[in-house]
Coordinates of C-alpha atoms in Angstrom, one line a residue:
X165 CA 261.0 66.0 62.0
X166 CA 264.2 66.0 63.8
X167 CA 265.7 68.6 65.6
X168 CA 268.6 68.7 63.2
X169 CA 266.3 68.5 59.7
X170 CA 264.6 72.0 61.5
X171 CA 268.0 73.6 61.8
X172 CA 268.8 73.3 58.0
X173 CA 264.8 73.8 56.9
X174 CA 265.8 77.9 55.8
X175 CA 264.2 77.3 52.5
X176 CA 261.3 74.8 54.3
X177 CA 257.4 76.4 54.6
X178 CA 257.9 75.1 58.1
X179 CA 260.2 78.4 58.1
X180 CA 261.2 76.5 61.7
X181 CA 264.5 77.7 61.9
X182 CA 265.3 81.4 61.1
X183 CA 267.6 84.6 61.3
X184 CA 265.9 86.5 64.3
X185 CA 267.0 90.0 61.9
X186 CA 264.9 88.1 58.7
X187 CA 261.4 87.4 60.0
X188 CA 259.8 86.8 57.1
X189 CA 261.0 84.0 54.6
X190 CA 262.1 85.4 51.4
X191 CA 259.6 82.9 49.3
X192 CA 256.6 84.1 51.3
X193 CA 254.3 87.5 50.3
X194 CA 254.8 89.4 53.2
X195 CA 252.1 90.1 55.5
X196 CA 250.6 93.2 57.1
X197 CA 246.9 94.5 58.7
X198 CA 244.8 96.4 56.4
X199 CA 244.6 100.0 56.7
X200 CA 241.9 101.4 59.3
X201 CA 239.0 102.8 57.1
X202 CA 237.7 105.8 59.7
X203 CA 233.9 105.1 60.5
X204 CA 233.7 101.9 58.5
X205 CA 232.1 98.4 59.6
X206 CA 233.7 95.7 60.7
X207 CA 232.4 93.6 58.1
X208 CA 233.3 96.5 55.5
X209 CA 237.0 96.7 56.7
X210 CA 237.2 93.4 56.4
X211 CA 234.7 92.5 53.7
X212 CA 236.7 89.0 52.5
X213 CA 237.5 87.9 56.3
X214 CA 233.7 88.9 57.1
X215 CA 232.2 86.7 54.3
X216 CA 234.5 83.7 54.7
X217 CA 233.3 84.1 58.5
X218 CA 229.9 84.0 57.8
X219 CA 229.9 81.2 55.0
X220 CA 229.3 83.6 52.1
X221 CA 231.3 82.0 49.8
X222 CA 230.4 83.4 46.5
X223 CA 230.7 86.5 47.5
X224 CA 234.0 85.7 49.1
X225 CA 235.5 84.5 46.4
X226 CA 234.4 87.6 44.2
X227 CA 236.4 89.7 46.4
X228 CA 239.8 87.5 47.3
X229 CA 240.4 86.5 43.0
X230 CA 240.9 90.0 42.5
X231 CA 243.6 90.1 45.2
X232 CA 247.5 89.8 44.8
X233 CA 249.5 87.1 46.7
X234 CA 250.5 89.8 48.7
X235 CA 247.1 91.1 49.6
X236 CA 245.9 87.2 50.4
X237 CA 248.3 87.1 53.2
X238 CA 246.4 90.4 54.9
X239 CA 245.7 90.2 58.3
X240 CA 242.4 91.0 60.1
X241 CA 242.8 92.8 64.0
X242 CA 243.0 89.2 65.5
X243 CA 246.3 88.6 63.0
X244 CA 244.4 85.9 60.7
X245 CA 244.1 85.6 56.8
X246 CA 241.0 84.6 55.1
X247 CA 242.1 81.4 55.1
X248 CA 242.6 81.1 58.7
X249 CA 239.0 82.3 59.1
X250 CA 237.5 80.1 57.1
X251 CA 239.1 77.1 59.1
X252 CA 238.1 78.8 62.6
X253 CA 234.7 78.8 62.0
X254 CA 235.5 75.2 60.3
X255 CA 233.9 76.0 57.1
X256 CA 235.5 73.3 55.1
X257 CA 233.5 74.4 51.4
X258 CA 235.2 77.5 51.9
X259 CA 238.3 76.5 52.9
X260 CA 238.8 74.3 49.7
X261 CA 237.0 77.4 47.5
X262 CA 239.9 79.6 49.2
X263 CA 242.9 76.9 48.3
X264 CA 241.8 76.5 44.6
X265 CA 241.6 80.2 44.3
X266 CA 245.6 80.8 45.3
X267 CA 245.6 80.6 48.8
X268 CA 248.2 77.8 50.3
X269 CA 248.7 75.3 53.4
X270 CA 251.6 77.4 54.2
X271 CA 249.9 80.5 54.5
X272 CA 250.9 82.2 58.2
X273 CA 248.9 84.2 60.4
X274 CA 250.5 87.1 62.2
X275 CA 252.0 84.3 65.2
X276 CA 253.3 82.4 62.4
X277 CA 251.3 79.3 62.7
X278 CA 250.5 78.2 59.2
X279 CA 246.6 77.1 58.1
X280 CA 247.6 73.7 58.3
X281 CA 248.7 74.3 62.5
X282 CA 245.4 75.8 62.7
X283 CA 243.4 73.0 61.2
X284 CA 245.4 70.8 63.7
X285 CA 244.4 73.1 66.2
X286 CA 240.8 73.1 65.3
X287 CA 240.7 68.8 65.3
X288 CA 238.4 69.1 62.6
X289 CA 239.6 66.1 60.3
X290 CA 238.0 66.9 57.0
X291 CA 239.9 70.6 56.9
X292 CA 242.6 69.1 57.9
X293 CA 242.9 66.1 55.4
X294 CA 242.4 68.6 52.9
X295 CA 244.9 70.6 54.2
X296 CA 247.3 68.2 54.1
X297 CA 246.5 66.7 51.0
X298 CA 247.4 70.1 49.4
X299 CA 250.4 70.9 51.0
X300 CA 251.5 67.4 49.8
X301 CA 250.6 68.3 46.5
X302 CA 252.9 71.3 47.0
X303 CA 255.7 69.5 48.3
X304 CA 255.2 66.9 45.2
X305 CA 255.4 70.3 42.9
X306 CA 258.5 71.8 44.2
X307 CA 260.1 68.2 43.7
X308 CA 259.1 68.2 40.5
X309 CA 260.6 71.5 39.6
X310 CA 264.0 70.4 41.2
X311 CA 263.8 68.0 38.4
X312 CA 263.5 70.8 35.9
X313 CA 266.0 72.7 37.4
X314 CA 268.6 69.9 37.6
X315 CA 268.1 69.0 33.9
X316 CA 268.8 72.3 32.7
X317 CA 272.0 72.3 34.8
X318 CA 273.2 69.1 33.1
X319 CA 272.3 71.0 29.9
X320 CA 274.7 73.9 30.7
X321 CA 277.9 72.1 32.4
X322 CA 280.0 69.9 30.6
X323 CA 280.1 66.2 30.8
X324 CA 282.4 65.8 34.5
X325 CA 283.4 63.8 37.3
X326 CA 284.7 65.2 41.0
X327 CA 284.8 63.6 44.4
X328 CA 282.8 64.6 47.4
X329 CA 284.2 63.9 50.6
X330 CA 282.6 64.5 53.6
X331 CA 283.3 64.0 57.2
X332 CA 282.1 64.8 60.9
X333 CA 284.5 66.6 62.7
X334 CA 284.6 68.6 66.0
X335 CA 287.0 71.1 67.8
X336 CA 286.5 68.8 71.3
X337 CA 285.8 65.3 70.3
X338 CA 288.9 65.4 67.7
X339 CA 290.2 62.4 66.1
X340 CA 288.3 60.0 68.3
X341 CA 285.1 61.4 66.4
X342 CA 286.6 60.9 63.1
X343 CA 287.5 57.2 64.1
X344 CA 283.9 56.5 65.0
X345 CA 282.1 58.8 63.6
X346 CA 280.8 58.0 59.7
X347 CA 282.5 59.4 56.8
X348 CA 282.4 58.9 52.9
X349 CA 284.1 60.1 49.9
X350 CA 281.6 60.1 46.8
X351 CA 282.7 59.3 43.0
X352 CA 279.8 61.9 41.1
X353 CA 279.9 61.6 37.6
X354 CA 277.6 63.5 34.9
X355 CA 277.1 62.8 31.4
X356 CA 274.2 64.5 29.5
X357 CA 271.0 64.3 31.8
X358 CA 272.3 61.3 33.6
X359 CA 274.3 61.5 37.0
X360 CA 276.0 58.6 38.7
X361 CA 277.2 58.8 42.3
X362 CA 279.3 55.9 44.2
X363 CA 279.5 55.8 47.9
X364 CA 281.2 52.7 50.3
X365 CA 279.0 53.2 53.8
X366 CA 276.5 51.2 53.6
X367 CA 275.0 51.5 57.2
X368 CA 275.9 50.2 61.1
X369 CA 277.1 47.3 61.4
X370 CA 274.0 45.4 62.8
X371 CA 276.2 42.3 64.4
X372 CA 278.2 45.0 65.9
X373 CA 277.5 44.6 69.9
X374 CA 279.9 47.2 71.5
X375 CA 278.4 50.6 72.9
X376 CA 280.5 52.7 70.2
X377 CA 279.3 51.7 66.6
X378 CA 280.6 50.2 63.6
X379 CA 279.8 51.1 60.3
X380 CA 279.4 48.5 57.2
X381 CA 281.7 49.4 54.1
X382 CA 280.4 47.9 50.6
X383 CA 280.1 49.7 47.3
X384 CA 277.0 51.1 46.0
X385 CA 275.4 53.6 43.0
X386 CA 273.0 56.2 42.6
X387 CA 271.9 55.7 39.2
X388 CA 269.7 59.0 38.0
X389 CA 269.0 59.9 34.8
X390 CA 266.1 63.6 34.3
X391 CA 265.5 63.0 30.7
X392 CA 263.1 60.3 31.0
X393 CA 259.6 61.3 32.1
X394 CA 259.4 60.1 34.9
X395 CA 263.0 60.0 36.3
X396 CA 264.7 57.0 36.5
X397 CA 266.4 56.5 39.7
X398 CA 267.9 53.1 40.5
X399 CA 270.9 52.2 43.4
X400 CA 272.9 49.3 43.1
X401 CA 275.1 47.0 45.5
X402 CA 278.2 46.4 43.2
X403 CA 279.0 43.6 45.9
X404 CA 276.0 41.7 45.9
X405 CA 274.8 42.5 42.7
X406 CA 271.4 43.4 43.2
X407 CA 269.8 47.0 42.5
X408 CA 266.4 48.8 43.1
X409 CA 264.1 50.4 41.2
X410 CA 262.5 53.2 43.2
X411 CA 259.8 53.9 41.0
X412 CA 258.6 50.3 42.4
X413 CA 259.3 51.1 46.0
X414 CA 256.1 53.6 46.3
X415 CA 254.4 53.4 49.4
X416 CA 250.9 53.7 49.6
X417 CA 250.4 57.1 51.8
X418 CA 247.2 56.1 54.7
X419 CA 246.4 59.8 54.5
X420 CA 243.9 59.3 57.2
X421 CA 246.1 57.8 59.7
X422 CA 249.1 60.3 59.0
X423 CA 245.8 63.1 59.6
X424 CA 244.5 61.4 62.6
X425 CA 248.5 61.0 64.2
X426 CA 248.7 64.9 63.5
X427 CA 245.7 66.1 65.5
X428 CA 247.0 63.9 68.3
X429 CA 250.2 65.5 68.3
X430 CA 248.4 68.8 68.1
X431 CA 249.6 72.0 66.5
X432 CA 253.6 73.1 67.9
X433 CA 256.9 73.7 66.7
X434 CA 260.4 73.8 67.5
X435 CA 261.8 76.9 66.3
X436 CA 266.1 77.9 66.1
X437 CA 266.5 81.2 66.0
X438 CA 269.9 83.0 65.4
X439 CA 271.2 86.6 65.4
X440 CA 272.9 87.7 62.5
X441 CA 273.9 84.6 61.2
X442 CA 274.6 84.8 57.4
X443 CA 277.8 84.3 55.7
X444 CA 279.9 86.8 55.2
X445 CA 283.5 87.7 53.9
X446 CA 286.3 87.3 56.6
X447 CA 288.4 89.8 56.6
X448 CA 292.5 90.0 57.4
X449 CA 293.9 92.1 60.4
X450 CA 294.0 94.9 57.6
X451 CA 290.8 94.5 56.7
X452 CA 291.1 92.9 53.3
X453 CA 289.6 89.8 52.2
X454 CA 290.9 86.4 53.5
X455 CA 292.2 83.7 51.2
X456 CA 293.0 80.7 50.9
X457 CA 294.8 77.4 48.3
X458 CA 292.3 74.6 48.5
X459 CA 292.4 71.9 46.8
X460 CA 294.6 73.5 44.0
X461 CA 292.0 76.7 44.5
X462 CA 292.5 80.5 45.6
X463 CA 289.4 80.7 47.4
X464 CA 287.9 83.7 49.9
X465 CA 286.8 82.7 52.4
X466 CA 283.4 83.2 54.0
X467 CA 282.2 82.3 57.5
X468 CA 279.0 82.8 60.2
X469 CA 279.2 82.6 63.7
X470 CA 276.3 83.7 66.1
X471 CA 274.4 82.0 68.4
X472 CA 271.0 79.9 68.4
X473 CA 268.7 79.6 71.3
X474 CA 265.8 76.8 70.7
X475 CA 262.5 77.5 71.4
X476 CA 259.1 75.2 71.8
X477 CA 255.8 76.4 70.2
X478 CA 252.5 75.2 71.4
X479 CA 249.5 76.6 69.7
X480 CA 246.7 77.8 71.7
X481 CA 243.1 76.6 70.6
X482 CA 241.5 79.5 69.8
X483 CA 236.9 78.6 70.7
X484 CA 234.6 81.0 68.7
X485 CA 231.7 81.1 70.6
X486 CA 228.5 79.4 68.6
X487 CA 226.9 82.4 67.2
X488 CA 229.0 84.6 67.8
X489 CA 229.3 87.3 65.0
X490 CA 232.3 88.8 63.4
X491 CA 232.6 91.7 64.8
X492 CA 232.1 89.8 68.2
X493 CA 234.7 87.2 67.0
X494 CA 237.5 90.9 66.6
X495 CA 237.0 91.2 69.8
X496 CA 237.2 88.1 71.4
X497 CA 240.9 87.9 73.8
X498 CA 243.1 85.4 72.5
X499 CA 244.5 83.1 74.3
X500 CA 248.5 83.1 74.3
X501 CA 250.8 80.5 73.0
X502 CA 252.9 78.0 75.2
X503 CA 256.4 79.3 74.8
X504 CA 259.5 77.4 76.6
X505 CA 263.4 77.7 76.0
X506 CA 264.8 74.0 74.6
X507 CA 268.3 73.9 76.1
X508 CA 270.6 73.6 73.5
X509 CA 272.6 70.1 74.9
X510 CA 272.9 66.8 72.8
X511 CA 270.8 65.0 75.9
X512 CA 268.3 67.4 75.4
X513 CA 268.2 67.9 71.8
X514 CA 268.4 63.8 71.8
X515 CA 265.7 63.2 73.9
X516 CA 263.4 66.0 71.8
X517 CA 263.8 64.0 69.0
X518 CA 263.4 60.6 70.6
X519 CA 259.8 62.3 72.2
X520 CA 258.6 63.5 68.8
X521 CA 259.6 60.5 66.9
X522 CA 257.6 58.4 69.9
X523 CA 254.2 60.3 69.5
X524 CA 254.5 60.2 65.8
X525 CA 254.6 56.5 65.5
X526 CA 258.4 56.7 63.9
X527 CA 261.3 55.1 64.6
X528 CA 264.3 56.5 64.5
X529 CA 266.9 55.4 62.5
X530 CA 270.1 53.2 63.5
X531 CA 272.1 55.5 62.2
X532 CA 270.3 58.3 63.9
X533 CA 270.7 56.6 67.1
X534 CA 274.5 55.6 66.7
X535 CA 275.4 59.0 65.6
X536 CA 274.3 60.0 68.8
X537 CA 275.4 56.9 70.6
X538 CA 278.9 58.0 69.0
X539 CA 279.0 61.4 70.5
X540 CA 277.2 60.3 73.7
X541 CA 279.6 57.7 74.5
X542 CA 282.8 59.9 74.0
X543 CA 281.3 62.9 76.4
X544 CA 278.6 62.8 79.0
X545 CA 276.8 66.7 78.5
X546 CA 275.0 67.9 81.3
X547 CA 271.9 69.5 80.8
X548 CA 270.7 72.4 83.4
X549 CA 267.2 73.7 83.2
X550 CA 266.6 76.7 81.6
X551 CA 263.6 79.5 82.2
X552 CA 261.5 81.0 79.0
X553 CA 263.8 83.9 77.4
X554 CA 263.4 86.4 74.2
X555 CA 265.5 86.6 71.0
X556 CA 266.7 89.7 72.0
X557 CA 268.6 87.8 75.0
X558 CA 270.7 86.1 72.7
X559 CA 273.5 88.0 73.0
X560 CA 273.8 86.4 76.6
X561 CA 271.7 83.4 76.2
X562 CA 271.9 79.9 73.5
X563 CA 274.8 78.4 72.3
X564 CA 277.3 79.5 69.8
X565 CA 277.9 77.8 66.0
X566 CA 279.5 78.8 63.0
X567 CA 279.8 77.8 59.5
X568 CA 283.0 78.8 57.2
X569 CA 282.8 78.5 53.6
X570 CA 285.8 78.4 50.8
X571 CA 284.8 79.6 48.1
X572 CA 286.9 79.1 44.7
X573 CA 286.7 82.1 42.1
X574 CA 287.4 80.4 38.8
X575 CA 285.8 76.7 39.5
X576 CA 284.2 75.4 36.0
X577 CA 281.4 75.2 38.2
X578 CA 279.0 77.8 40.3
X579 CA 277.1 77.2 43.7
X580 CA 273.8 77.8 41.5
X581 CA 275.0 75.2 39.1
X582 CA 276.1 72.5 41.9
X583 CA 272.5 73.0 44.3
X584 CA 270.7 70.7 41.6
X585 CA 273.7 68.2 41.8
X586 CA 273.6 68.3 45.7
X587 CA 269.7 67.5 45.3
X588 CA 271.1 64.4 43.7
X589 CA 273.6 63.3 45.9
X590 CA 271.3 64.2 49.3
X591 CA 269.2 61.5 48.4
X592 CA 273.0 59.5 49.2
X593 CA 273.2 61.3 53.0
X594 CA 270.3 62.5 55.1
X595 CA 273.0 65.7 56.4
X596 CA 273.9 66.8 52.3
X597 CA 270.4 67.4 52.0
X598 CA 270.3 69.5 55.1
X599 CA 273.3 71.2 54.1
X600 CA 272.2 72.0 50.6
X601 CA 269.1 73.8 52.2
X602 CA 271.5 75.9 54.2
X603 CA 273.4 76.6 50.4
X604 CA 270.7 77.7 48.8
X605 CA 269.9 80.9 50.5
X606 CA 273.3 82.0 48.8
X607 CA 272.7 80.4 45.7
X608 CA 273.1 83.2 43.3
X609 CA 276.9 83.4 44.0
X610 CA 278.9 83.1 41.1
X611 CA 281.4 81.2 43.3
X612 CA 282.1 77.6 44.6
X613 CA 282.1 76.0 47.8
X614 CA 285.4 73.7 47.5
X615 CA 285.4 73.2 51.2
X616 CA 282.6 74.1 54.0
X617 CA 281.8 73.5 57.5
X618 CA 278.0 73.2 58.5
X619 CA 277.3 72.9 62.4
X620 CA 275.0 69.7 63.2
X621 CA 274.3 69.8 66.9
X622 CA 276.4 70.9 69.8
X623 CA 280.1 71.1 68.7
X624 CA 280.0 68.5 65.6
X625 CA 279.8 70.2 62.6
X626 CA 280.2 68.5 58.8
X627 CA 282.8 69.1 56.9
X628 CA 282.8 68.7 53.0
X629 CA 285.4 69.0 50.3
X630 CA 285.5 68.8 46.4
X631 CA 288.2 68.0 44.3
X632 CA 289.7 66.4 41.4
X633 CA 287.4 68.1 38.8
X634 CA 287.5 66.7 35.7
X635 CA 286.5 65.7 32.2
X636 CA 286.2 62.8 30.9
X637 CA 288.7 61.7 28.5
X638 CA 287.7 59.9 25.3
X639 CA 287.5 56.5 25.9
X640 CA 286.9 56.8 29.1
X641 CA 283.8 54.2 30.4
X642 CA 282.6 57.5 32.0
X643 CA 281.4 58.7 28.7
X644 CA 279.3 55.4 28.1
X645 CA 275.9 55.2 27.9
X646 CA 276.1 51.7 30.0
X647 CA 277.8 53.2 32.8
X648 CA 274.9 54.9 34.0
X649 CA 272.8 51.9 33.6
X650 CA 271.9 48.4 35.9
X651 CA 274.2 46.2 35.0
X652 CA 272.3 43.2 33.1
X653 CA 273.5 40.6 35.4
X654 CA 272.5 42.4 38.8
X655 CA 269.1 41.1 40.5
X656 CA 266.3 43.2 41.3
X657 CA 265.2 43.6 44.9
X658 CA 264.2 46.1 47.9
X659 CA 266.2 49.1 48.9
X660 CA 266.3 46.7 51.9
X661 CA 267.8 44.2 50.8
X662 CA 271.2 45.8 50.0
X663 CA 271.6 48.3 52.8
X664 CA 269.4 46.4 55.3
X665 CA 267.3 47.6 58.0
X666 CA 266.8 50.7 59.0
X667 CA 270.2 53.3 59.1
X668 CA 271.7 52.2 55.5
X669 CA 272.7 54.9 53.4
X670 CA 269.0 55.5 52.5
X671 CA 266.3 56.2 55.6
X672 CA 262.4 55.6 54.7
X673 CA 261.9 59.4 54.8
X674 CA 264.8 59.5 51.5
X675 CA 262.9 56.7 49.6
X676 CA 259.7 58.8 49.5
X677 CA 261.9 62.1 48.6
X678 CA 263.6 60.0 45.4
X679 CA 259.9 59.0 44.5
X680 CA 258.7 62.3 44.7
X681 CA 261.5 63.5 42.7
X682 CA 260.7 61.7 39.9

């Protein structure tokens, strides 16, 4: 995972980047210690902690299926769930009773590591596969209901067209950014249950051999259609005329190898913390409202400024002595974390990514590196070494951002209603489906964002612009069923084949997301 897909993860289970005022992610139970029981046992404090500790699994599971999601995320003294018990003492039968009984992957202990970091932690490959497997299973879920969701959108709106146009901009780099930077207006249509999105960047420019980039133009389509069961998602090259079919582009997953890479890595984290960053009306020299004409729109205008500070987690391995008892195992001293500041530079954030995407076996994408190539090449960043600090040091330490938002108060359409649609379009552009992550936290405004600017990394933020809303007028090939279809003449072929290597529109991490989708 890059640096920048853990800035825009708010709605993740990774929870990796977060509001230093909002601890606890608002899909998540919260979490607290039971209350003390004067003169009790530890095993009767604890009864569900104590059995999963000792491999009494019936019993176990007597206790924790008459418990609320909220009381499965209690914590024993040493700040661990049942769950994360049950993988200490590397029970696996009980760690799979405990998952098909409610309990999740994602589940956090009170340092925030998740059971899954534990498992890691543990290098016990069995828990861990099955781990894994589940929060996959999870992820697959969610993906599914996305589906659901964006169907019953398409049910609500009106058949429409409007243009996306998004940019990378930057307060120091200027207009040379903009020249060399990529950029892309989309064409989104939406008739019924089927969506059609056009695009012209194809990827860099592979014959290119000058330091600063150049990015290959064409003409392409997102063809998606959520009535059909699965999805049907096909993309087209209009130029060559060839599409693919991505319910044929399945990879099969080598579960064991991706389980064997992640106890290598071992458990950590790079966690972006902010103070007080949420959006939030900007207000006139009087202390009204601000507004704003965009795009034909009165819109108010919303904006978040703050500052991050990044900081690396490395999970201690906690070693329960063998036969050691429970109450022995509440008093044991645990060992403490490895915690270290990530200076917040584009070398630095660059050369985290590059270190991550080295031990994981990945490569990272063309278009990953000439973004950065871009920026590098226009401003050398120094980077000077930075000590351990707190969140509460923010107000002196990390770097500033901010993110502006105008939003239109009479658009045909809402920023709940257009989420599902950005799912869509994401699948077009890796830093849309960061964004949209960032949207949803504020997804029950009745209000639409015409225009916004999302920071990326250092100062490069993305800007993004609707307009020209429409409908469809009869006769138009819009309303057609065959516009949202593969044209009979085009060839099929790989997603490869018409973007080419890696750094086309689509990256191998988006091919498995449009599979999963369906």
């Amino acid at each position: 995972m890059s640096d920048e897909e853990e800035f825009f993860d708010v709605e993740d289970d990774g929870d990796d980047y977060h509001d230093a005022n909002e601890r606890q992610s608002n899909d998540q139970p919260s979490t607290s210690y039971a209350a003390p029981l004067p003169g009790a046992t530890a095993a009767a404090q604890y009864p569900a902690h104590s059995a999963a500790f000792e491999g009494r699994i019936p019993e176990m599971l007597q206790i924790v299926k008459q418990w609320s999601a909220e009381k499965r995320s209690q914590f024993d003294p040493q700040g661990n769930t049942v769950l994360h018990v049950a993988i200490l003492v590397q029970n696996q039968a009980a760690v799979a009773a405990l998952l098909d009984a409610g309990f999740s992957s994602f589940d956090r202990n009170s340092r925030r590591w998740t059971a899954f970091d534990e498992a890691i932690a543990t290098k016990h490959p069995g828990i861990t596969k099955l781990l894994y497997t589940h929060a996959y299973a999870f992820k697959k879920r969610r993906m599914k209901e996305k589906k659901v969701q964006m169907l019953t959108t398409c049910n609500e709106l009106p058949n429409y067209s409007v243009k996306v146009s998004w940019q990378l901009c930057s307060p120091v780099f200027g207009l040379v950014l903009r020249r060399y930077a990529p950029s892309d207006t989309y064409q989104v249509w939406k008739r019924d249950s089927s969506m059609r999105v056009d695009g012209t960047l194809m990827g860099m420019d592979e014959d290119n051999k000058k330091m600063i980039p150049q990015w290959r133009r064409g003409h392409f389509s997102l063809l998606f259609d959520a009535s059909t069961q699965p999805a049907s998602v096909f993309i087209c090259d209009h130029e060559k005329k060839l599409y693919a079919n991505m319910a044929s582009q399945k990879k099969v997953r080598d579960v064991d190898a991706e389980v064997e890479a992640a106890i290598h890595d071992g458990a950590g984290k790079t966690k972006f913390e902010t103070q007080d960053f949420r959006l939030k009306p900007q207000k006139t020299m009087f202390g009204y409202d601000s507004t704003e004409k965009v795009e034909g729109w009165t819109c108010r205008i919303f904006e978040a400024n703050g500052r991050m500070i990044g900081m690396e987690h490395l999970k201690a391995s906690l070693v329960i002595p063998k036969g050691a008892t429970f109450a022995e195992y509440l008093s044991l001293s645990l060992p403490e974390d490895q915690v270290t500041e990530i200076p917040l530079s584009l070398k630095a954030m660059q050369a985290t990514s590059s270190k991550k995407s080295k031990e994981r076996g990945v490569a990272l994408t063309d278009a990953e590196k000439a973004e950065a190539e871009t920026v590098e090449a226009l401003k050398d960043v120094k980077v000077s070494p930075r000590t351990p600090s707190k969140p509460d040091d923010m107000k002196k330490r990390g770097r500033k951002i901010s993110a502006k938002c105008w939003m239109a108060t009479k658009f045909p359409m809402s920023l709940r209603q257009l989420l599902p649609v950005m799912d869509v379009i994401g699948h077009a552009n890796k830093h849309l489906a960061k964004v949209t992550k960032f949207l949803r936290k504020y997804g029950d405004m009745e209000l639409f964002p015409v225009r916004f600017q999302i920071p990326l990394m250092m100062t490069v933020y993305l800007m993004v612009s609707f307009k020209d809303f429409v409908m469809p007028a009869p006769g138009d090939s819009a309303n057609s069923v065959e516009f949202y279809s593969v044209p009979a003449d085009y060839t099929e072929a790989n997603l490869k084949d018409i973007f080419g290597g890696k750094g086309g529109a689509f990256a191998d991490e988006d091919e498995d997301d449009i599979i999963d989708y369906m």
